[in-house]
PDB file of C-alpha atoms in Angstrom:
ATOM      1  CA  UNK G   1      -1.756  -7.499   5.694  1.00  0.00           C
ATOM      2  CA  UNK G   2      -0.195 -10.771   4.252  1.00  0.00           C
ATOM      3  CA  UNK G   3       1.827 -12.741   7.092  1.00  0.00           C
ATOM      4  CA  UNK G   4       3.843 -16.127   6.045  1.00  0.00           C
ATOM      5  CA  UNK G   5       4.854 -18.326   9.217  1.00  0.00           C
ATOM      6  CA  UNK G   6       6.984 -21.407   8.997  1.00  0.00           C
ATOM      7  CA  UNK G   7       7.046 -23.782  11.750  1.00  0.00           C
ATOM      8  CA  UNK G   8       9.169 -25.110  13.275  1.00  0.00           C
ATOM      9  CA  UNK G   9      12.200 -22.737  13.051  1.00  0.00           C
ATOM     10  CA  UNK G  10      14.637 -25.390  13.035  1.00  0.00           C
ATOM     11  CA  UNK G  11      14.652 -29.470  12.513  1.00  0.00           C
ATOM     12  CA  UNK G  12      17.009 -32.398  12.694  1.00  0.00           C
ATOM     13  CA  UNK G  13      16.202 -35.654  11.488  1.00  0.00           C
ATOM     14  CA  UNK G  14      18.390 -38.820  10.636  1.00  0.00           C
ATOM     15  CA  UNK G  15      19.212 -39.676   7.227  1.00  0.00           C
ATOM     16  CA  UNK G  16      16.701 -41.527   5.309  1.00  0.00           C
ATOM     17  CA  UNK G  17      13.825 -40.167   7.046  1.00  0.00           C
ATOM     18  CA  UNK G  18      10.697 -38.580   5.277  1.00  0.00           C
ATOM     19  CA  UNK G  19       9.674 -35.313   6.490  1.00  0.00           C
ATOM     20  CA  UNK G  20       7.161 -32.436   6.132  1.00  0.00           C
ATOM     21  CA  UNK G  21       7.860 -28.737   6.648  1.00  0.00           C
ATOM     22  CA  UNK G  22       5.023 -26.411   7.195  1.00  0.00           C
ATOM     23  CA  UNK G  23       4.392 -23.094   5.910  1.00  0.00           C
ATOM     24  CA  UNK G  24       1.001 -21.082   6.692  1.00  0.00           C
ATOM     25  CA  UNK G  25      -0.175 -17.655   5.247  1.00  0.00           C
ATOM     26  CA  UNK G  26      -3.221 -15.477   6.694  1.00  0.00           C
ATOM     27  CA  UNK G  27      -4.581 -14.155   2.995  1.00  0.00           C
ATOM     28  CA  UNK G  28      -5.926 -16.968   1.105  1.00  0.00           C
ATOM     29  CA  UNK G  29      -5.885 -14.423  -2.110  1.00  0.00           C
ATOM     30  CA  UNK G  30      -2.771 -15.532  -3.312  1.00  0.00           C
ATOM     31  CA  UNK G  31      -1.406 -15.768  -7.118  1.00  0.00           C
ATOM     32  CA  UNK G  32       0.984 -18.341  -6.493  1.00  0.00           C
ATOM     33  CA  UNK G  33       3.319 -20.031  -3.642  1.00  0.00           C
ATOM     34  CA  UNK G  34       6.846 -20.832  -4.295  1.00  0.00           C
ATOM     35  CA  UNK G  35       9.316 -22.973  -2.032  1.00  0.00           C
ATOM     36  CA  UNK G  36      12.986 -22.224  -1.950  1.00  0.00           C
ATOM     37  CA  UNK G  37      16.307 -23.469  -0.646  1.00  0.00           C
ATOM     38  CA  UNK G  38      19.028 -21.387   0.906  1.00  0.00           C
ATOM     39  CA  UNK G  39      22.346 -22.814   1.548  1.00  0.00           C
ATOM     40  CA  UNK G  40      24.604 -20.732   4.258  1.00  0.00           C
ATOM     41  CA  UNK G  41      26.032 -17.196   2.402  1.00  0.00           C
ATOM     42  CA  UNK G  42      24.392 -18.149  -0.793  1.00  0.00           C
ATOM     43  CA  UNK G  43      21.283 -17.013  -2.756  1.00  0.00           C
ATOM     44  CA  UNK G  44      17.859 -18.709  -3.070  1.00  0.00           C
ATOM     45  CA  UNK G  45      17.200 -21.636  -5.179  1.00  0.00           C
ATOM     46  CA  UNK G  46      13.522 -22.478  -6.383  1.00  0.00           C
ATOM     47  CA  UNK G  47      12.181 -25.548  -5.269  1.00  0.00           C
ATOM     48  CA  UNK G  48       8.516 -25.832  -6.493  1.00  0.00           C
ATOM     49  CA  UNK G  49       5.933 -23.343  -7.305  1.00  0.00           C
ATOM     50  CA  UNK G  50       2.398 -23.850  -7.085  1.00  0.00           C
ATOM     51  CA  UNK G  51       0.095 -21.689  -8.825  1.00  0.00           C
ATOM     52  CA  UNK G  52      -2.952 -20.994  -7.068  1.00  0.00           C
ATOM     53  CA  UNK G  53      -5.516 -23.227  -8.922  1.00  0.00           C
ATOM     54  CA  UNK G  54      -3.329 -26.090  -8.472  1.00  0.00           C
ATOM     55  CA  UNK G  55      -3.078 -28.403  -5.645  1.00  0.00           C
ATOM     56  CA  UNK G  56       0.524 -30.051  -5.450  1.00  0.00           C
ATOM     57  CA  UNK G  57       3.576 -29.984  -7.306  1.00  0.00           C
ATOM     58  CA  UNK G  58       6.376 -32.882  -7.387  1.00  0.00           C
ATOM     59  CA  UNK G  59      10.077 -32.701  -8.361  1.00  0.00           C
ATOM     60  CA  UNK G  60      12.144 -35.752  -7.733  1.00  0.00           C
ATOM     61  CA  UNK G  61      11.879 -36.407  -3.671  1.00  0.00           C
ATOM     62  CA  UNK G  62       9.959 -32.744  -2.891  1.00  0.00           C
ATOM     63  CA  UNK G  63       5.973 -32.762  -3.214  1.00  0.00           C
ATOM     64  CA  UNK G  64       4.305 -29.633  -2.243  1.00  0.00           C
ATOM     65  CA  UNK G  65       0.880 -29.140  -1.710  1.00  0.00           C
ATOM     66  CA  UNK G  66      -1.238 -26.105  -1.430  1.00  0.00           C
ATOM     67  CA  UNK G  67      -4.438 -25.636   0.366  1.00  0.00           C
ATOM     68  CA  UNK G  68      -5.686 -22.048  -0.199  1.00  0.00           C
ATOM     69  CA  UNK G  69      -8.874 -22.264   1.837  1.00  0.00           C
ATOM     70  CA  UNK G  70      -7.161 -23.286   5.106  1.00  0.00           C
ATOM     71  CA  UNK G  71      -3.890 -21.057   4.108  1.00  0.00           C
ATOM     72  CA  UNK G  72      -1.593 -23.795   4.417  1.00  0.00           C
ATOM     73  CA  UNK G  73       1.315 -25.332   2.057  1.00  0.00           C
ATOM     74  CA  UNK G  74       3.453 -28.452   3.292  1.00  0.00           C
ATOM     75  CA  UNK G  75       6.899 -29.379   1.420  1.00  0.00           C
ATOM     76  CA  UNK G  76       7.405 -33.305   1.788  1.00  0.00           C
ATOM     77  CA  UNK G  77      10.777 -34.479   1.423  1.00  0.00           C
ATOM     78  CA  UNK G  78      11.305 -38.130   0.762  1.00  0.00           C
ATOM     79  CA  UNK G  79      14.295 -40.153   2.000  1.00  0.00           C
ATOM     80  CA  UNK G  80      16.091 -37.222   3.474  1.00  0.00           C
ATOM     81  CA  UNK G  81      19.933 -37.132   2.671  1.00  0.00           C
ATOM     82  CA  UNK G  82      22.702 -35.026   4.650  1.00  0.00           C
ATOM     83  CA  UNK G  83      23.001 -32.954   1.350  1.00  0.00           C
ATOM     84  CA  UNK G  84      19.306 -31.558   2.021  1.00  0.00           C
ATOM     85  CA  UNK G  85      20.458 -29.829   4.782  1.00  0.00           C
ATOM     86  CA  UNK G  86      19.705 -26.147   4.521  1.00  0.00           C
ATOM     87  CA  UNK G  87      17.164 -23.735   5.105  1.00  0.00           C
ATOM     88  CA  UNK G  88      13.826 -23.787   3.391  1.00  0.00           C
ATOM     89  CA  UNK G  89      11.855 -20.841   2.899  1.00  0.00           C
ATOM     90  CA  UNK G  90       8.237 -20.273   1.477  1.00  0.00           C
ATOM     91  CA  UNK G  91       6.982 -17.494  -0.038  1.00  0.00           C
ATOM     92  CA  UNK G  92       3.519 -16.054  -1.278  1.00  0.00           C
ATOM     93  CA  UNK G  93       2.843 -13.872  -4.090  1.00  0.00           C
ATOM     94  CA  UNK G  94      -0.459 -11.924  -3.466  1.00  0.00           C
ATOM     95  CA  UNK G  95      -3.522 -11.815  -6.376  1.00  0.00           C
ATOM     96  CA  UNK G  96      -3.794  -8.101  -5.865  1.00  0.00           C
ATOM     97  CA  UNK G  97      -2.192  -4.911  -6.967  1.00  0.00           C
ATOM     98  CA  UNK G  98       0.955  -5.809  -5.255  1.00  0.00           C
ATOM     99  CA  UNK G  99       1.135  -8.819  -7.594  1.00  0.00           C
ATOM    100  CA  UNK G 100       4.788  -7.922  -7.927  1.00  0.00           C
ATOM    101  CA  UNK G 101       5.969  -8.812  -4.334  1.00  0.00           C
ATOM    102  CA  UNK G 102       6.369 -12.048  -2.699  1.00  0.00           C
ATOM    103  CA  UNK G 103       6.101 -12.353   1.104  1.00  0.00           C
ATOM    104  CA  UNK G 104       8.704 -14.819   2.702  1.00  0.00           C
ATOM    105  CA  UNK G 105       8.450 -16.848   5.763  1.00  0.00           C
ATOM    106  CA  UNK G 106      11.453 -16.785   8.158  1.00  0.00           C
ATOM    107  CA  UNK G 107      12.336 -20.101   7.048  1.00  0.00           C
ATOM    108  CA  UNK G 108      13.036 -23.620   8.654  1.00  0.00           C
ATOM    109  CA  UNK G 109      16.511 -24.956   9.178  1.00  0.00           C
ATOM    110  CA  UNK G 110      16.915 -28.576   8.506  1.00  0.00           C
ATOM    111  CA  UNK G 111      19.493 -30.703   9.534  1.00  0.00           C
ATOM    112  CA  UNK G 112      19.980 -34.511   8.333  1.00  0.00           C
ATOM    113  CA  UNK G 113      22.210 -36.180  10.156  1.00  0.00           C
ATOM    114  CA  UNK G 114      24.194 -39.279   8.512  1.00  0.00           C
TER     115      UNK G 114
ATOM    116  CA  UNK C   1      24.270 -20.012 -19.038  1.00  0.00           C
ATOM    117  CA  UNK C   2      21.304 -18.502 -17.869  1.00  0.00           C
ATOM    118  CA  UNK C   3      20.808 -16.814 -14.843  1.00  0.00           C
ATOM    119  CA  UNK C   4      21.354 -13.866 -12.416  1.00  0.00           C
ATOM    120  CA  UNK C   5      24.867 -12.187 -11.503  1.00  0.00           C
ATOM    121  CA  UNK C   6      25.424 -10.081  -8.461  1.00  0.00           C
ATOM    122  CA  UNK C   7      28.600  -8.357  -7.821  1.00  0.00           C
ATOM    123  CA  UNK C   8      30.531  -7.960  -5.767  1.00  0.00           C
ATOM    124  CA  UNK C   9      30.140 -10.897  -3.418  1.00  0.00           C
ATOM    125  CA  UNK C  10      31.327  -9.155  -0.660  1.00  0.00           C
ATOM    126  CA  UNK C  11      31.788  -5.347  -0.093  1.00  0.00           C
ATOM    127  CA  UNK C  12      33.148  -3.483   2.733  1.00  0.00           C
ATOM    128  CA  UNK C  13      32.229   0.455   3.174  1.00  0.00           C
ATOM    129  CA  UNK C  14      33.384   2.966   5.488  1.00  0.00           C
ATOM    130  CA  UNK C  15      30.401   5.236   6.933  1.00  0.00           C
ATOM    131  CA  UNK C  16      29.074   7.909   4.799  1.00  0.00           C
ATOM    132  CA  UNK C  17      30.068   6.198   1.669  1.00  0.00           C
ATOM    133  CA  UNK C  18      27.451   5.414  -1.071  1.00  0.00           C
ATOM    134  CA  UNK C  19      27.803   1.855  -2.856  1.00  0.00           C
ATOM    135  CA  UNK C  20      26.512   0.375  -5.718  1.00  0.00           C
ATOM    136  CA  UNK C  21      25.542  -3.392  -5.899  1.00  0.00           C
ATOM    137  CA  UNK C  22      25.418  -4.822  -9.437  1.00  0.00           C
ATOM    138  CA  UNK C  23      22.765  -7.016 -10.607  1.00  0.00           C
ATOM    139  CA  UNK C  24      22.578  -8.537 -14.494  1.00  0.00           C
ATOM    140  CA  UNK C  25      20.271 -11.209 -15.669  1.00  0.00           C
ATOM    141  CA  UNK C  26      20.184 -12.753 -19.285  1.00  0.00           C
ATOM    142  CA  UNK C  27      16.958 -14.610 -18.465  1.00  0.00           C
ATOM    143  CA  UNK C  28      14.804 -11.981 -20.597  1.00  0.00           C
ATOM    144  CA  UNK C  29      12.490 -11.321 -17.299  1.00  0.00           C
ATOM    145  CA  UNK C  30      11.042  -8.107 -17.091  1.00  0.00           C
ATOM    146  CA  UNK C  31      10.455  -7.997 -13.547  1.00  0.00           C
ATOM    147  CA  UNK C  32      13.620  -7.355 -11.025  1.00  0.00           C
ATOM    148  CA  UNK C  33      13.856  -7.073  -7.539  1.00  0.00           C
ATOM    149  CA  UNK C  34      16.021  -6.333  -4.659  1.00  0.00           C
ATOM    150  CA  UNK C  35      15.492  -8.092  -1.363  1.00  0.00           C
ATOM    151  CA  UNK C  36      17.633  -7.453   2.171  1.00  0.00           C
ATOM    152  CA  UNK C  37      18.009  -9.904   4.443  1.00  0.00           C
ATOM    153  CA  UNK C  38      19.076  -9.946   7.989  1.00  0.00           C
ATOM    154  CA  UNK C  39      19.597 -12.962  10.688  1.00  0.00           C
ATOM    155  CA  UNK C  40      15.992 -13.820  11.940  1.00  0.00           C
ATOM    156  CA  UNK C  41      14.206 -11.408  10.114  1.00  0.00           C
ATOM    157  CA  UNK C  42      13.398 -13.333   6.845  1.00  0.00           C
ATOM    158  CA  UNK C  43      13.631 -11.357   3.332  1.00  0.00           C
ATOM    159  CA  UNK C  44      12.398  -7.863   2.976  1.00  0.00           C
ATOM    160  CA  UNK C  45      11.720  -6.213  -0.352  1.00  0.00           C
ATOM    161  CA  UNK C  46      13.834  -2.791  -0.995  1.00  0.00           C
ATOM    162  CA  UNK C  47      12.594  -2.055  -4.842  1.00  0.00           C
ATOM    163  CA  UNK C  48      11.127  -3.801  -7.507  1.00  0.00           C
ATOM    164  CA  UNK C  49      10.937  -2.822 -11.401  1.00  0.00           C
ATOM    165  CA  UNK C  50       8.515  -4.397 -13.730  1.00  0.00           C
ATOM    166  CA  UNK C  51       9.509  -3.025 -16.699  1.00  0.00           C
ATOM    167  CA  UNK C  52      12.447  -0.706 -18.203  1.00  0.00           C
ATOM    168  CA  UNK C  53      12.532   2.630 -16.984  1.00  0.00           C
ATOM    169  CA  UNK C  54       9.908   2.212 -14.165  1.00  0.00           C
ATOM    170  CA  UNK C  55      10.388   0.845 -10.513  1.00  0.00           C
ATOM    171  CA  UNK C  56       8.583   0.991  -7.164  1.00  0.00           C
ATOM    172  CA  UNK C  57       9.601   1.270  -3.798  1.00  0.00           C
ATOM    173  CA  UNK C  58       9.399  -1.574  -1.465  1.00  0.00           C
ATOM    174  CA  UNK C  59       8.518  -1.812   2.203  1.00  0.00           C
ATOM    175  CA  UNK C  60      12.078  -0.616   3.282  1.00  0.00           C
ATOM    176  CA  UNK C  61      13.339   1.422   0.310  1.00  0.00           C
ATOM    177  CA  UNK C  62      14.602   4.698   2.930  1.00  0.00           C
ATOM    178  CA  UNK C  63      18.101   5.026   1.836  1.00  0.00           C
ATOM    179  CA  UNK C  64      18.715   2.818  -1.254  1.00  0.00           C
ATOM    180  CA  UNK C  65      18.132   3.889  -5.000  1.00  0.00           C
ATOM    181  CA  UNK C  66      17.749   2.042  -7.929  1.00  0.00           C
ATOM    182  CA  UNK C  67      17.800   2.216 -11.589  1.00  0.00           C
ATOM    183  CA  UNK C  68      16.397   0.414 -14.833  1.00  0.00           C
ATOM    184  CA  UNK C  69      17.954   1.854 -18.266  1.00  0.00           C
ATOM    185  CA  UNK C  70      18.395  -1.697 -19.675  1.00  0.00           C
ATOM    186  CA  UNK C  71      16.037  -4.991 -19.192  1.00  0.00           C
ATOM    187  CA  UNK C  72      19.224  -6.977 -18.338  1.00  0.00           C
ATOM    188  CA  UNK C  73      20.320  -4.906 -15.401  1.00  0.00           C
ATOM    189  CA  UNK C  74      19.123  -3.416 -12.083  1.00  0.00           C
ATOM    190  CA  UNK C  75      21.601  -1.855  -9.870  1.00  0.00           C
ATOM    191  CA  UNK C  76      21.305  -1.028  -6.094  1.00  0.00           C
ATOM    192  CA  UNK C  77      22.727   2.149  -4.523  1.00  0.00           C
ATOM    193  CA  UNK C  78      23.061   1.986  -0.985  1.00  0.00           C
ATOM    194  CA  UNK C  79      23.393   5.589   0.165  1.00  0.00           C
ATOM    195  CA  UNK C  80      24.771   7.144   3.427  1.00  0.00           C
ATOM    196  CA  UNK C  81      21.421   7.729   4.220  1.00  0.00           C
ATOM    197  CA  UNK C  82      20.776   4.226   5.031  1.00  0.00           C
ATOM    198  CA  UNK C  83      21.310   3.743   8.844  1.00  0.00           C
ATOM    199  CA  UNK C  84      22.009   0.056   9.013  1.00  0.00           C
ATOM    200  CA  UNK C  85      23.156  -0.905   5.746  1.00  0.00           C
ATOM    201  CA  UNK C  86      25.026  -4.102   6.720  1.00  0.00           C
ATOM    202  CA  UNK C  87      23.365  -6.914   5.713  1.00  0.00           C
ATOM    203  CA  UNK C  88      22.917  -9.661   2.779  1.00  0.00           C
ATOM    204  CA  UNK C  89      21.523  -8.209  -0.661  1.00  0.00           C
ATOM    205  CA  UNK C  90      19.665 -10.538  -2.896  1.00  0.00           C
ATOM    206  CA  UNK C  91      18.689  -9.728  -6.484  1.00  0.00           C
ATOM    207  CA  UNK C  92      16.014 -11.656  -8.183  1.00  0.00           C
ATOM    208  CA  UNK C  93      14.195 -11.532 -11.731  1.00  0.00           C
ATOM    209  CA  UNK C  94      10.683 -12.998 -12.025  1.00  0.00           C
ATOM    210  CA  UNK C  95       8.956 -14.581 -14.841  1.00  0.00           C
ATOM    211  CA  UNK C  96       5.986 -12.486 -15.272  1.00  0.00           C
ATOM    212  CA  UNK C  97       3.241 -12.500 -16.824  1.00  0.00           C
ATOM    213  CA  UNK C  98       4.078 -16.279 -17.250  1.00  0.00           C
ATOM    214  CA  UNK C  99       4.496 -18.428 -14.432  1.00  0.00           C
ATOM    215  CA  UNK C 100       5.469 -15.711 -12.037  1.00  0.00           C
ATOM    216  CA  UNK C 101       8.325 -17.996 -10.598  1.00  0.00           C
ATOM    217  CA  UNK C 102      11.364 -16.036  -8.920  1.00  0.00           C
ATOM    218  CA  UNK C 103      14.847 -16.781  -9.671  1.00  0.00           C
ATOM    219  CA  UNK C 104      17.830 -15.161  -7.426  1.00  0.00           C
ATOM    220  CA  UNK C 105      21.371 -14.189  -7.735  1.00  0.00           C
ATOM    221  CA  UNK C 106      24.041 -15.453  -5.293  1.00  0.00           C
ATOM    222  CA  UNK C 107      23.924 -12.785  -3.184  1.00  0.00           C
ATOM    223  CA  UNK C 108      25.927  -9.938  -2.072  1.00  0.00           C
ATOM    224  CA  UNK C 109      27.190  -9.087   1.610  1.00  0.00           C
ATOM    225  CA  UNK C 110      27.561  -5.710   2.721  1.00  0.00           C
ATOM    226  CA  UNK C 111      29.594  -4.780   5.612  1.00  0.00           C
ATOM    227  CA  UNK C 112      29.956  -1.246   6.941  1.00  0.00           C
ATOM    228  CA  UNK C 113      32.990  -0.472   8.694  1.00  0.00           C
TER     229      UNK C 113
END
């Protein structure tokens, strides 16, 4: 059974720092991996989607990498800003029969201090 | 604007009552999903539908029901059989069979009094 783990559960950094959020998964047979952002009391906003054949994706100050063989993905945020404060979730989609379902990690709560 | 609309945003229910949460999308996606989010537990899949008139149970379907009569709509009914219904409910639609990317609505918070 696929399990997704995000460490750390919470992270506090000063404004301007570059930071890395980690996501690990137990089954490397994935179809894709998606990073989301969630603000308190809100829905999830898709940040980056990495297909299983890709190694990384970039959007603005965000860069996500994928290493299927080691079961890891990282989300790199450059020059962090207070507006980046949110919970970041990663989710993997299995490549098998249950292709419809995403398995989520519990998220990393990021706080960027001005 | 294209997107996913959930309503109501907040809902209060007395024990023993059924309630229905609405989810509408205009993204022309075939796949739609319902997730439940509880503090410290992450998102758990309730039901999903990959095509009109078809849906599958997720990990925690007991006490819930859905229908998929139209491509745009995937309502979720929380029945009185659901023992702990107070939670944040999230609807999503998926860009299958293309990228497989998932897009979410703003959520509905259900509180049982």
